[in-house]
Amino acid sequence: INLHDTDKIENDTKSERDFVFSFKMSYPTLYNTVKNSRFLYGLLKPVANYYASLVGHRQLGLRYDDLMEDEIDTTQEALKRIPPKEQDLRNFRIRSAYQLSLQHHILPKEKWTKPEE
């Protein structure tokens, strides 16, 4: 493989990744439609709760917002806007979850993140 070909492959991969991230952030949302429809909300809420329990972030004490990638521009802008105390709490949750993951443990059930949080 030619060195120039390798650079081209890496650049193509990066541009594809940037496209995916920009596309990901601009999709339309159905949140208001589902939230305002009793039928859709009643149908999808149990599925959403089941999925969230399968993901396992609550068992490590993480919030859904803690799972966002820090490298995305939108996330970086949001992190600049939150108060320092909330940033410290977020960093603590992430570090604690990382430590629990390394030890192959989960928090006791009473310390799990609640869906309301």
XYZ file of C-alpha atoms in Angstrom:
117
model
C 0.000 0.000 0.000
C 1.251 3.412 -0.916
C 1.611 5.935 1.924
C -0.517 8.428 0.022
C -3.282 5.842 -0.296
C -3.235 5.312 3.477
C -3.597 9.057 4.079
C -6.502 9.171 1.659
C -8.243 6.300 3.468
C -7.791 8.003 6.860
C -9.094 11.315 5.504
C -12.093 9.617 3.907
C -12.894 7.853 7.173
C -12.686 11.117 9.106
C -14.927 12.947 6.664
C -17.448 10.101 6.762
C -17.387 10.220 10.564
C -17.930 13.996 10.550
C -20.847 13.528 8.166
C -22.422 10.915 10.416
C -22.088 13.151 13.495
C -23.522 16.176 11.709
C -26.367 14.073 10.328
C -27.001 12.536 13.722
C -27.546 15.895 15.360
C -29.988 17.214 12.730
C -32.675 14.524 12.586
C -36.318 15.447 13.262
C -37.773 14.455 16.596
C -41.143 12.922 17.396
C -40.892 13.623 21.115
C -43.754 16.139 21.263
C -46.013 13.931 19.142
C -45.448 10.912 21.382
C -45.662 12.926 24.597
C -49.002 14.494 23.599
C -50.597 11.249 22.389
C -51.891 9.062 25.214
C -51.889 5.998 22.960
C -48.336 6.406 21.663
C -47.001 7.383 25.085
C -48.665 4.377 26.722
C -47.304 2.112 24.005
C -43.731 3.393 23.886
C -43.018 4.293 27.525
C -42.715 0.660 28.747
C -40.502 -0.156 25.761
C -38.283 2.858 26.515
C -37.995 1.887 30.192
C -37.126 -1.692 29.280
C -34.462 -0.517 26.831
C -32.979 1.862 29.411
C -32.736 -0.986 31.923
C -30.957 -3.146 29.328
C -28.380 -0.452 28.545
C -27.203 -0.535 32.166
C -26.072 3.062 32.623
C -28.491 3.565 35.513
C -26.973 0.605 37.354
C -23.625 2.413 37.284
C -25.104 5.690 38.528
C -24.924 7.484 35.169
C -27.527 9.747 33.634
C -28.381 9.532 29.959
C -26.626 12.877 29.358
C -23.394 11.404 30.726
C -23.299 9.012 27.766
C -22.925 11.790 25.192
C -19.552 11.938 23.434
C -17.476 14.874 24.674
C -15.740 15.331 21.314
C -18.871 16.514 19.485
C -19.050 20.306 19.124
C -22.622 20.505 20.384
C -21.747 18.548 23.521
C -18.693 20.711 24.169
C -20.835 23.835 23.907
C -23.406 22.359 26.309
C -20.679 21.399 28.801
C -19.389 24.986 28.789
C -22.843 26.215 29.776
C -23.500 24.010 32.804
C -22.477 25.262 36.256
C -19.125 24.095 37.701
C -20.859 22.103 40.456
C -22.852 20.111 37.867
C -19.640 19.523 35.883
C -17.969 18.157 39.014
C -20.929 15.850 39.701
C -20.874 14.638 36.085
C -17.133 13.930 36.234
C -17.602 12.074 39.527
C -20.404 9.926 38.047
C -18.290 9.060 35.007
C -15.208 8.195 37.068
C -17.229 6.127 39.523
C -18.916 4.246 36.672
C -15.530 3.597 35.062
C -14.188 2.224 38.352
C -17.243 -0.007 38.826
C -16.890 -1.254 35.259
C -13.235 -2.153 35.813
C -14.171 -4.093 38.930
C -17.141 -5.785 37.188
C -19.529 -4.474 39.856
C -22.763 -2.498 39.830
C -24.177 -0.187 42.469
C -26.668 -1.439 45.058
C -30.219 -1.079 43.754
C -31.038 1.868 46.055
C -28.152 3.882 44.508
C -29.187 3.322 40.873
C -30.080 6.434 38.914
C -33.834 6.901 38.874
C -35.618 7.466 35.527
C -36.734 10.910 36.721
C -33.127 12.033 37.115
